[in-house]
């Protein structure tokens, strides 16, 4: 297969997959139901239940979030609760036994979780991205197998980024084809969020013709090592680490042609970025909530205000109003972007994909700025005591500052401007 696979070939692949999907949907649905029936995970029925479960888990995860961050105590038990809740399977197609929730619902699930624990919320971001890859590029057999795994509560991590390369898309990990059709996978990945506790680790790699593929590697595969070495100042408990791949054997049916994703209109980047925007929106909401609680219960009024409580200070009231407007605007943009993605999924064209990407880019840029501003303003409005290390309120700012470095908002603004002014469609590189 050449590096410049023709659009006709891509279309043929999609048509063949769709036809096979219809032919065996009954069988696959039964297999998925059987996989989920082992008691490992609940199966969520619809959007309403997904939001209810997410809200309950957020309340549960909020307790202990500050201590987990302070001690860098990785959330294994919390992840098991997340898997068992069924939330990780909510985007599995209905014909495979899943709820197939809207992207608007999924974004709100992430916002709720991030408002409680931003590190924990980031862990399943890659999970949903790589479920989406299977949905778009998987064969019938691959979909049947992996959707069954997801319904049973299995987790996908990620092994994408590489350190020391020319740029983020300079992927040097290699998939070498073997005479029997299988592959050997070799490379080193950094910043592999969720890899420590993943059941499957999707690995971005290139084959001999330099086309991009995803190899879904089982965590127990020979030659695979995951190192717990993430030492970021924020997002400290994302179960990230270095993934080393030393001639890891990968069966042919565990490899998907990711380069086909970008041959035509696609929402891969929009979906991935929407979830990042939701995490930032959640961080902002969580920080504002902490500030409100602190000022109401702990802050002293400034002596010149003449009021008995800090919450009566008109200058603080003004600042809280400004911060609330920013948070509400971010949440509105997030919801609007999610609806654009849902609309584009219903009728995917170059134009609808572009509208979705631009809407998500706007939401992400605004959410990133809001998360950093509100988490910093928490100290401004709360006073000196809020800076005590023992309270660990600075985790909100550390999380915001770290997570928003994921990809630069300045380039999103560039693409929005080009689209608005000149009608230039955003690129299909998967980060927009």
Tab-separated table of C-alpha atoms in Angstrom, residues 3-409:
chain	number	residue	atom	x	y	z
A	3	UNK	CA	1.969	6.362	1.138
A	4	UNK	CA	-0.418	8.243	-1.132
A	5	UNK	CA	-3.272	5.773	-1.068
A	6	UNK	CA	-5.885	6.926	-3.555
A	7	UNK	CA	-9.261	8.269	-2.497
A	8	UNK	CA	-10.827	5.453	-4.507
A	9	UNK	CA	-9.027	2.855	-2.415
A	10	UNK	CA	-10.054	4.572	0.777
A	11	UNK	CA	-13.652	4.677	-0.403
A	12	UNK	CA	-13.547	1.023	-1.348
A	13	UNK	CA	-12.214	0.122	2.092
A	14	UNK	CA	-15.032	2.050	3.750
A	15	UNK	CA	-17.697	0.526	1.492
A	16	UNK	CA	-16.434	-3.000	2.042
A	17	UNK	CA	-16.380	-2.476	5.802
A	18	UNK	CA	-19.889	-1.006	5.816
A	19	UNK	CA	-21.266	-3.894	3.793
A	20	UNK	CA	-19.653	-6.461	6.046
A	21	UNK	CA	-20.899	-4.542	9.084
A	22	UNK	CA	-24.489	-4.932	7.975
A	23	UNK	CA	-24.051	-8.586	7.143
A	24	UNK	CA	-22.803	-9.570	10.560
A	25	UNK	CA	-24.270	-7.030	12.958
A	26	UNK	CA	-26.399	-9.662	14.653
A	27	UNK	CA	-23.429	-11.911	15.362
A	28	UNK	CA	-21.266	-9.055	16.600
A	29	UNK	CA	-24.016	-7.752	18.842
A	30	UNK	CA	-24.374	-11.163	20.432
A	31	UNK	CA	-20.619	-11.396	20.979
A	32	UNK	CA	-20.525	-7.957	22.561
A	33	UNK	CA	-23.421	-8.799	24.834
A	34	UNK	CA	-21.694	-12.013	25.862
A	35	UNK	CA	-18.487	-10.143	26.624
A	36	UNK	CA	-20.368	-7.632	28.750
A	37	UNK	CA	-22.352	-10.280	30.537
A	38	UNK	CA	-19.488	-11.478	32.698
A	39	UNK	CA	-20.304	-8.957	35.396
A	40	UNK	CA	-17.132	-6.939	34.779
A	41	UNK	CA	-18.991	-3.795	33.757
A	42	UNK	CA	-22.465	-2.370	33.721
A	43	UNK	CA	-23.929	-1.489	30.316
A	44	UNK	CA	-25.335	2.054	30.236
A	45	UNK	CA	-28.557	2.367	28.272
A	46	UNK	CA	-28.691	5.970	27.083
A	47	UNK	CA	-27.499	9.574	27.368
A	48	UNK	CA	-29.580	10.330	30.450
A	49	UNK	CA	-28.106	7.407	32.362
A	50	UNK	CA	-24.580	8.291	31.205
A	51	UNK	CA	-24.907	11.813	32.621
A	52	UNK	CA	-26.399	10.550	35.861
A	53	UNK	CA	-23.600	8.035	36.349
A	54	UNK	CA	-20.949	10.662	35.509
A	55	UNK	CA	-22.380	13.143	38.025
A	56	UNK	CA	-22.426	10.507	40.770
A	57	UNK	CA	-18.856	9.410	40.010
A	58	UNK	CA	-17.666	13.022	39.967
A	59	UNK	CA	-19.052	13.518	43.469
A	60	UNK	CA	-17.312	10.343	44.554
A	61	UNK	CA	-13.971	11.172	42.903
A	62	UNK	CA	-13.937	14.735	44.267
A	63	UNK	CA	-13.365	13.305	47.721
A	64	UNK	CA	-9.692	12.538	48.001
A	65	UNK	CA	-8.670	14.273	44.750
A	66	UNK	CA	-6.433	16.778	46.563
A	67	UNK	CA	-4.729	14.033	48.565
A	68	UNK	CA	-4.203	11.825	45.506
A	69	UNK	CA	-2.512	14.736	43.772
A	70	UNK	CA	-0.398	15.744	46.773
A	71	UNK	CA	0.840	12.198	47.316
A	72	UNK	CA	0.917	11.325	43.607
A	73	UNK	CA	-1.244	8.353	44.471
A	74	UNK	CA	-2.374	6.848	41.167
A	75	UNK	CA	-6.152	6.309	40.950
A	76	UNK	CA	-6.270	2.561	40.317
A	77	UNK	CA	-9.371	2.002	42.455
A	78	UNK	CA	-11.118	5.008	40.913
A	79	UNK	CA	-10.317	3.768	37.408
A	80	UNK	CA	-11.778	0.392	38.262
A	81	UNK	CA	-14.925	2.175	39.436
A	82	UNK	CA	-15.011	4.092	36.149
A	83	UNK	CA	-14.637	0.877	34.137
A	84	UNK	CA	-17.275	-0.929	36.155
A	85	UNK	CA	-19.731	1.949	35.800
A	86	UNK	CA	-20.068	1.366	32.050
A	87	UNK	CA	-19.052	4.930	31.132
A	88	UNK	CA	-16.093	3.739	29.065
A	89	UNK	CA	-18.452	1.959	26.673
A	90	UNK	CA	-20.983	4.716	26.051
A	91	UNK	CA	-19.769	5.401	22.490
A	92	UNK	CA	-20.016	1.778	21.355
A	93	UNK	CA	-22.565	1.679	18.478
A	94	UNK	CA	-26.089	0.597	19.378
A	95	UNK	CA	-25.933	-2.389	17.019
A	96	UNK	CA	-22.970	-3.629	19.045
A	97	UNK	CA	-24.787	-3.289	22.346
A	98	UNK	CA	-23.668	0.197	23.373
A	99	UNK	CA	-25.531	3.415	24.161
A	100	UNK	CA	-23.866	5.352	21.301
A	101	UNK	CA	-24.311	8.635	23.162
A	102	UNK	CA	-23.995	11.999	21.477
A	103	UNK	CA	-20.764	13.933	21.574
A	104	UNK	CA	-22.603	16.588	23.547
A	105	UNK	CA	-23.248	14.009	26.259
A	106	UNK	CA	-19.678	12.703	26.111
A	107	UNK	CA	-18.243	16.204	26.467
A	108	UNK	CA	-20.426	16.832	29.501
A	109	UNK	CA	-19.310	13.520	31.033
A	110	UNK	CA	-15.695	14.684	30.737
A	111	UNK	CA	-16.494	18.158	32.060
A	112	UNK	CA	-18.166	16.680	35.123
A	113	UNK	CA	-15.302	14.287	35.837
A	114	UNK	CA	-12.656	16.998	35.318
A	115	UNK	CA	-14.428	19.376	37.677
A	116	UNK	CA	-13.741	16.763	40.365
A	117	UNK	CA	-10.313	15.401	39.350
A	118	UNK	CA	-8.674	16.642	36.166
A	119	UNK	CA	-6.005	13.942	36.152
A	120	UNK	CA	-8.546	11.173	36.412
A	121	UNK	CA	-10.662	12.741	33.671
A	122	UNK	CA	-7.729	12.873	31.268
A	123	UNK	CA	-7.023	9.140	31.487
A	124	UNK	CA	-10.030	8.005	29.384
A	125	UNK	CA	-9.570	10.738	26.746
A	126	UNK	CA	-7.333	8.500	24.648
A	127	UNK	CA	-9.618	5.554	25.340
A	128	UNK	CA	-12.484	7.247	23.522
A	129	UNK	CA	-10.249	8.483	20.722
A	130	UNK	CA	-9.128	4.949	19.952
A	131	UNK	CA	-12.615	3.517	20.274
A	132	UNK	CA	-13.455	6.057	17.573
A	133	UNK	CA	-10.583	4.805	15.390
A	134	UNK	CA	-11.989	1.274	15.592
A	135	UNK	CA	-15.432	2.574	14.710
A	136	UNK	CA	-14.110	4.293	11.592
A	137	UNK	CA	-11.327	2.001	10.374
A	138	UNK	CA	-11.883	-1.384	11.992
A	139	UNK	CA	-12.999	-4.422	10.050
A	140	UNK	CA	-16.149	-6.233	11.100
A	141	UNK	CA	-14.092	-8.740	13.069
A	142	UNK	CA	-12.017	-6.032	14.736
A	143	UNK	CA	-15.125	-4.121	15.736
A	144	UNK	CA	-16.769	-7.222	17.122
A	145	UNK	CA	-13.722	-8.085	19.211
A	146	UNK	CA	-12.744	-4.659	20.498
A	147	UNK	CA	-16.259	-3.366	21.144
A	148	UNK	CA	-16.800	-6.538	23.152
A	149	UNK	CA	-13.675	-5.715	25.145
A	150	UNK	CA	-14.876	-2.166	25.782
A	151	UNK	CA	-18.329	-3.321	26.863
A	152	UNK	CA	-16.646	-5.686	29.301
A	153	UNK	CA	-14.883	-2.713	30.941
A	154	UNK	CA	-11.462	-3.021	29.297
A	155	UNK	CA	-9.443	0.195	29.064
A	156	UNK	CA	-7.430	1.631	26.170
A	157	UNK	CA	-4.375	3.714	27.013
A	158	UNK	CA	-2.200	5.387	24.401
A	159	UNK	CA	1.336	5.401	23.061
A	160	UNK	CA	1.478	8.327	20.654
A	161	UNK	CA	4.072	11.003	21.384
A	162	UNK	CA	7.810	10.546	20.980
A	163	UNK	CA	10.526	12.685	22.538
A	164	UNK	CA	13.511	13.994	20.589
A	165	UNK	CA	11.846	13.951	17.182
A	166	UNK	CA	11.488	16.901	14.836
A	167	UNK	CA	7.866	17.608	15.807
A	168	UNK	CA	4.795	15.935	17.293
A	169	UNK	CA	3.842	14.172	14.056
A	170	UNK	CA	7.333	12.854	13.376
A	171	UNK	CA	6.484	9.264	14.343
A	172	UNK	CA	9.482	6.948	14.192
A	173	UNK	CA	8.092	3.834	15.863
A	174	UNK	CA	8.035	1.089	13.218
A	175	UNK	CA	5.765	-1.804	12.359
A	176	UNK	CA	7.795	-4.387	10.456
A	177	UNK	CA	5.768	-6.887	8.445
A	178	UNK	CA	6.704	-10.527	8.963
A	179	UNK	CA	6.446	-13.375	6.421
A	180	UNK	CA	3.336	-14.766	8.151
A	181	UNK	CA	1.526	-11.401	7.884
A	182	UNK	CA	2.025	-10.375	11.516
A	183	UNK	CA	4.173	-7.452	12.667
A	184	UNK	CA	7.036	-6.612	14.990
A	185	UNK	CA	6.680	-3.263	16.743
A	186	UNK	CA	9.742	-1.280	17.800
A	187	UNK	CA	10.040	2.187	19.350
A	188	UNK	CA	9.827	4.358	22.457
A	189	UNK	CA	6.858	6.539	23.411
A	190	UNK	CA	6.587	9.278	26.035
A	191	UNK	CA	3.627	10.975	27.775
A	192	UNK	CA	1.571	7.797	27.388
A	193	UNK	CA	-1.491	8.830	29.382
A	194	UNK	CA	-3.306	5.958	31.017
A	195	UNK	CA	-0.846	3.350	29.788
A	196	UNK	CA	0.054	2.160	33.280
A	197	UNK	CA	-3.424	0.788	33.921
A	198	UNK	CA	-4.565	0.041	30.380
A	199	UNK	CA	-5.695	-3.378	29.193
A	200	UNK	CA	-4.825	-2.428	25.611
A	201	UNK	CA	-2.274	0.168	24.501
A	202	UNK	CA	-2.927	1.628	21.035
A	203	UNK	CA	0.442	2.516	19.490
A	204	UNK	CA	0.940	4.954	16.600
A	205	UNK	CA	3.546	3.538	14.220
A	206	UNK	CA	4.598	3.588	10.589
A	207	UNK	CA	4.967	0.635	8.266
A	208	UNK	CA	7.697	0.229	5.645
A	209	UNK	CA	5.802	2.441	3.178
A	210	UNK	CA	5.683	5.174	5.865
A	211	UNK	CA	1.895	5.081	6.248
A	212	UNK	CA	0.487	5.602	9.738
A	213	UNK	CA	-1.157	2.701	11.563
A	214	UNK	CA	-2.474	1.964	15.032
A	215	UNK	CA	-1.352	-1.277	16.653
A	216	UNK	CA	-3.528	-2.358	19.579
A	217	UNK	CA	-1.081	-4.079	21.914
A	218	UNK	CA	-2.149	-6.101	24.924
A	219	UNK	CA	-0.535	-4.942	28.149
A	220	UNK	CA	0.994	-8.395	28.692
A	221	UNK	CA	2.600	-8.574	25.253
A	222	UNK	CA	6.194	-9.803	25.134
A	223	UNK	CA	8.656	-6.939	24.695
A	224	UNK	CA	6.275	-4.255	26.028
A	225	UNK	CA	7.369	-2.227	29.062
A	226	UNK	CA	5.511	0.683	30.666
A	227	UNK	CA	7.612	2.869	32.975
A	228	UNK	CA	6.013	5.031	35.665
A	229	UNK	CA	8.183	8.118	35.123
A	230	UNK	CA	5.802	11.060	34.602
A	231	UNK	CA	6.938	13.935	36.852
A	232	UNK	CA	4.904	16.871	35.558
A	233	UNK	CA	3.992	19.673	37.944
A	234	UNK	CA	0.323	19.147	37.081
A	235	UNK	CA	-1.919	16.314	35.907
A	236	UNK	CA	0.227	14.296	38.277
A	237	UNK	CA	-1.934	11.190	38.523
A	238	UNK	CA	-2.777	10.539	34.874
A	239	UNK	CA	-1.118	7.088	34.988
A	240	UNK	CA	1.253	8.272	32.271
A	241	UNK	CA	4.700	6.958	31.523
A	242	UNK	CA	7.219	5.854	28.940
A	243	UNK	CA	6.265	2.896	26.760
A	244	UNK	CA	9.141	0.826	25.403
A	245	UNK	CA	8.496	-1.519	22.499
A	246	UNK	CA	11.227	-4.047	21.867
A	247	UNK	CA	10.238	-6.153	18.847
A	248	UNK	CA	6.742	-6.620	20.214
A	249	UNK	CA	4.813	-9.231	18.194
A	250	UNK	CA	1.472	-7.904	16.929
A	251	UNK	CA	-1.059	-10.082	15.066
A	252	UNK	CA	-2.262	-8.635	11.771
A	253	UNK	CA	-5.824	-8.362	13.061
A	254	UNK	CA	-4.699	-5.984	15.819
A	255	UNK	CA	-3.454	-3.348	13.351
A	256	UNK	CA	-5.665	-0.640	11.806
A	257	UNK	CA	-4.828	1.689	8.869
A	258	UNK	CA	-4.982	5.065	10.611
A	259	UNK	CA	-3.750	6.952	7.534
A	260	UNK	CA	-7.106	6.232	5.881
A	261	UNK	CA	-8.756	8.381	8.549
A	262	UNK	CA	-7.302	11.482	6.923
A	263	UNK	CA	-8.042	10.641	3.291
A	264	UNK	CA	-11.435	12.347	3.360
A	265	UNK	CA	-13.684	14.402	5.636
A	266	UNK	CA	-13.077	13.308	9.202
A	267	UNK	CA	-13.942	14.154	12.786
A	268	UNK	CA	-11.052	12.349	14.446
A	269	UNK	CA	-9.347	15.560	15.528
A	270	UNK	CA	-12.580	17.328	16.435
A	271	UNK	CA	-13.654	14.506	18.745
A	272	UNK	CA	-10.240	14.283	20.413
A	273	UNK	CA	-9.983	18.040	20.901
A	274	UNK	CA	-13.560	18.326	22.131
A	275	UNK	CA	-12.683	16.068	25.051
A	276	UNK	CA	-9.585	18.123	25.838
A	277	UNK	CA	-11.753	21.259	25.802
A	278	UNK	CA	-14.179	19.560	28.183
A	279	UNK	CA	-11.332	18.789	30.578
A	280	UNK	CA	-10.262	22.446	30.574
A	281	UNK	CA	-13.873	23.534	31.112
A	282	UNK	CA	-14.089	21.132	34.043
A	283	UNK	CA	-10.888	22.477	35.584
A	284	UNK	CA	-12.292	26.009	35.380
A	285	UNK	CA	-15.596	24.976	36.944
A	286	UNK	CA	-13.837	23.058	39.715
A	287	UNK	CA	-11.551	25.982	40.521
A	288	UNK	CA	-14.458	28.443	40.631
A	289	UNK	CA	-16.405	26.136	42.933
A	290	UNK	CA	-13.421	25.854	45.291
A	291	UNK	CA	-13.033	29.637	45.302
A	292	UNK	CA	-16.699	30.139	46.132
A	293	UNK	CA	-16.534	27.691	49.014
A	294	UNK	CA	-13.314	29.198	50.360
A	295	UNK	CA	-14.530	32.804	50.292
A	296	UNK	CA	-17.849	31.877	51.861
A	297	UNK	CA	-16.357	29.845	54.706
A	298	UNK	CA	-12.722	30.831	55.283
A	299	UNK	CA	-11.769	34.205	53.818
A	300	UNK	CA	-11.705	37.290	56.020
A	301	UNK	CA	-13.049	40.597	54.676
A	302	UNK	CA	-10.568	43.331	53.887
A	303	UNK	CA	-10.771	45.860	56.691
A	304	UNK	CA	-11.516	48.789	54.351
A	305	UNK	CA	-14.620	47.110	52.941
A	306	UNK	CA	-16.655	47.698	56.101
A	307	UNK	CA	-18.416	44.328	55.772
A	308	UNK	CA	-18.603	41.459	58.199
A	309	UNK	CA	-17.836	38.749	55.632
A	310	UNK	CA	-15.675	38.519	52.537
A	311	UNK	CA	-18.667	37.351	50.497
A	312	UNK	CA	-20.271	40.789	50.979
A	313	UNK	CA	-17.296	42.696	49.551
A	314	UNK	CA	-18.506	44.386	46.331
A	315	UNK	CA	-15.049	44.149	44.766
A	316	UNK	CA	-15.000	40.382	45.295
A	317	UNK	CA	-18.573	40.118	44.051
A	318	UNK	CA	-17.508	41.926	40.868
A	319	UNK	CA	-14.582	39.564	40.328
A	320	UNK	CA	-16.694	36.459	40.908
A	321	UNK	CA	-19.204	37.795	38.386
A	322	UNK	CA	-16.441	38.218	35.811
A	323	UNK	CA	-15.113	34.720	36.427
A	324	UNK	CA	-18.595	33.210	36.248
A	325	UNK	CA	-19.158	34.854	32.864
A	326	UNK	CA	-15.923	33.289	31.576
A	327	UNK	CA	-16.889	29.842	32.839
A	328	UNK	CA	-20.404	30.102	31.415
A	329	UNK	CA	-19.046	31.248	28.063
A	330	UNK	CA	-16.640	28.306	27.960
A	331	UNK	CA	-19.427	25.858	28.771
A	332	UNK	CA	-21.668	27.404	26.106
A	333	UNK	CA	-18.920	27.146	23.483
A	334	UNK	CA	-18.256	23.551	24.526
A	335	UNK	CA	-21.909	22.620	24.096
A	336	UNK	CA	-22.146	24.401	20.748
A	337	UNK	CA	-19.014	22.669	19.479
A	338	UNK	CA	-20.284	19.264	20.589
A	339	UNK	CA	-23.552	19.833	18.723
A	340	UNK	CA	-21.586	20.766	15.599
A	341	UNK	CA	-19.697	17.477	15.846
A	342	UNK	CA	-22.952	15.557	16.283
A	343	UNK	CA	-24.434	17.361	13.290
A	344	UNK	CA	-21.378	16.594	11.166
A	345	UNK	CA	-21.515	12.919	12.145
A	346	UNK	CA	-25.072	12.797	10.829
A	347	UNK	CA	-24.005	14.207	7.460
A	348	UNK	CA	-20.243	14.185	6.973
A	349	UNK	CA	-18.932	16.454	4.217
A	350	UNK	CA	-15.856	18.634	3.830
A	351	UNK	CA	-17.949	21.605	4.913
A	352	UNK	CA	-19.614	19.983	7.923
A	353	UNK	CA	-16.269	18.570	9.098
A	354	UNK	CA	-14.730	22.044	8.778
A	355	UNK	CA	-17.540	23.668	10.760
A	356	UNK	CA	-17.116	21.081	13.497
A	357	UNK	CA	-13.338	21.507	13.643
A	358	UNK	CA	-13.586	25.296	13.803
A	359	UNK	CA	-16.271	25.175	16.493
A	360	UNK	CA	-14.158	22.794	18.581
A	361	UNK	CA	-11.060	24.940	18.056
A	362	UNK	CA	-12.952	27.989	19.344
A	363	UNK	CA	-14.184	26.063	22.380
A	364	UNK	CA	-10.734	24.672	23.119
A	365	UNK	CA	-8.970	28.036	22.842
A	366	UNK	CA	-11.512	29.708	25.120
A	367	UNK	CA	-11.553	26.834	27.609
A	368	UNK	CA	-7.769	26.797	27.876
A	369	UNK	CA	-7.609	30.514	28.635
A	370	UNK	CA	-10.488	30.273	31.098
A	371	UNK	CA	-8.990	27.320	32.979
A	372	UNK	CA	-5.701	29.147	33.498
A	373	UNK	CA	-7.370	32.449	34.440
A	374	UNK	CA	-9.913	31.049	36.896
A	375	UNK	CA	-7.487	28.669	38.590
A	376	UNK	CA	-5.088	31.585	39.090
A	377	UNK	CA	-7.831	33.979	40.228
A	378	UNK	CA	-8.783	31.461	42.913
A	379	UNK	CA	-5.894	32.846	44.991
A	380	UNK	CA	-6.625	36.456	44.107
A	381	UNK	CA	-10.164	36.251	45.497
A	382	UNK	CA	-9.451	33.873	48.394
A	383	UNK	CA	-6.498	35.582	50.035
A	384	UNK	CA	-3.210	34.535	51.588
A	385	UNK	CA	-4.425	31.453	53.397
A	386	UNK	CA	-5.473	29.833	50.108
A	387	UNK	CA	-1.799	29.573	49.160
A	388	UNK	CA	-1.040	27.120	51.969
A	389	UNK	CA	0.542	24.051	50.491
A	390	UNK	CA	-1.425	21.838	52.886
A	391	UNK	CA	-4.692	22.882	51.210
A	392	UNK	CA	-3.361	21.993	47.747
A	393	UNK	CA	-5.664	24.463	46.008
A	394	UNK	CA	-2.821	25.139	43.601
A	395	UNK	CA	-3.498	21.769	41.964
A	396	UNK	CA	-6.189	23.457	39.850
A	397	UNK	CA	-3.700	25.939	38.392
A	398	UNK	CA	-1.010	23.266	37.979
A	399	UNK	CA	-3.494	21.020	36.179
A	400	UNK	CA	-4.717	23.863	33.961
A	401	UNK	CA	-1.239	25.093	33.112
A	402	UNK	CA	-0.021	21.564	32.313
A	403	UNK	CA	-3.037	20.301	30.379
A	404	UNK	CA	-3.339	23.419	28.221
A	405	UNK	CA	0.199	22.825	26.924
A	406	UNK	CA	-1.109	19.767	25.056
A	407	UNK	CA	-1.379	21.726	21.802
A	408	UNK	CA	-1.057	25.489	21.310
A	409	UNK	CA	-4.232	27.561	21.171
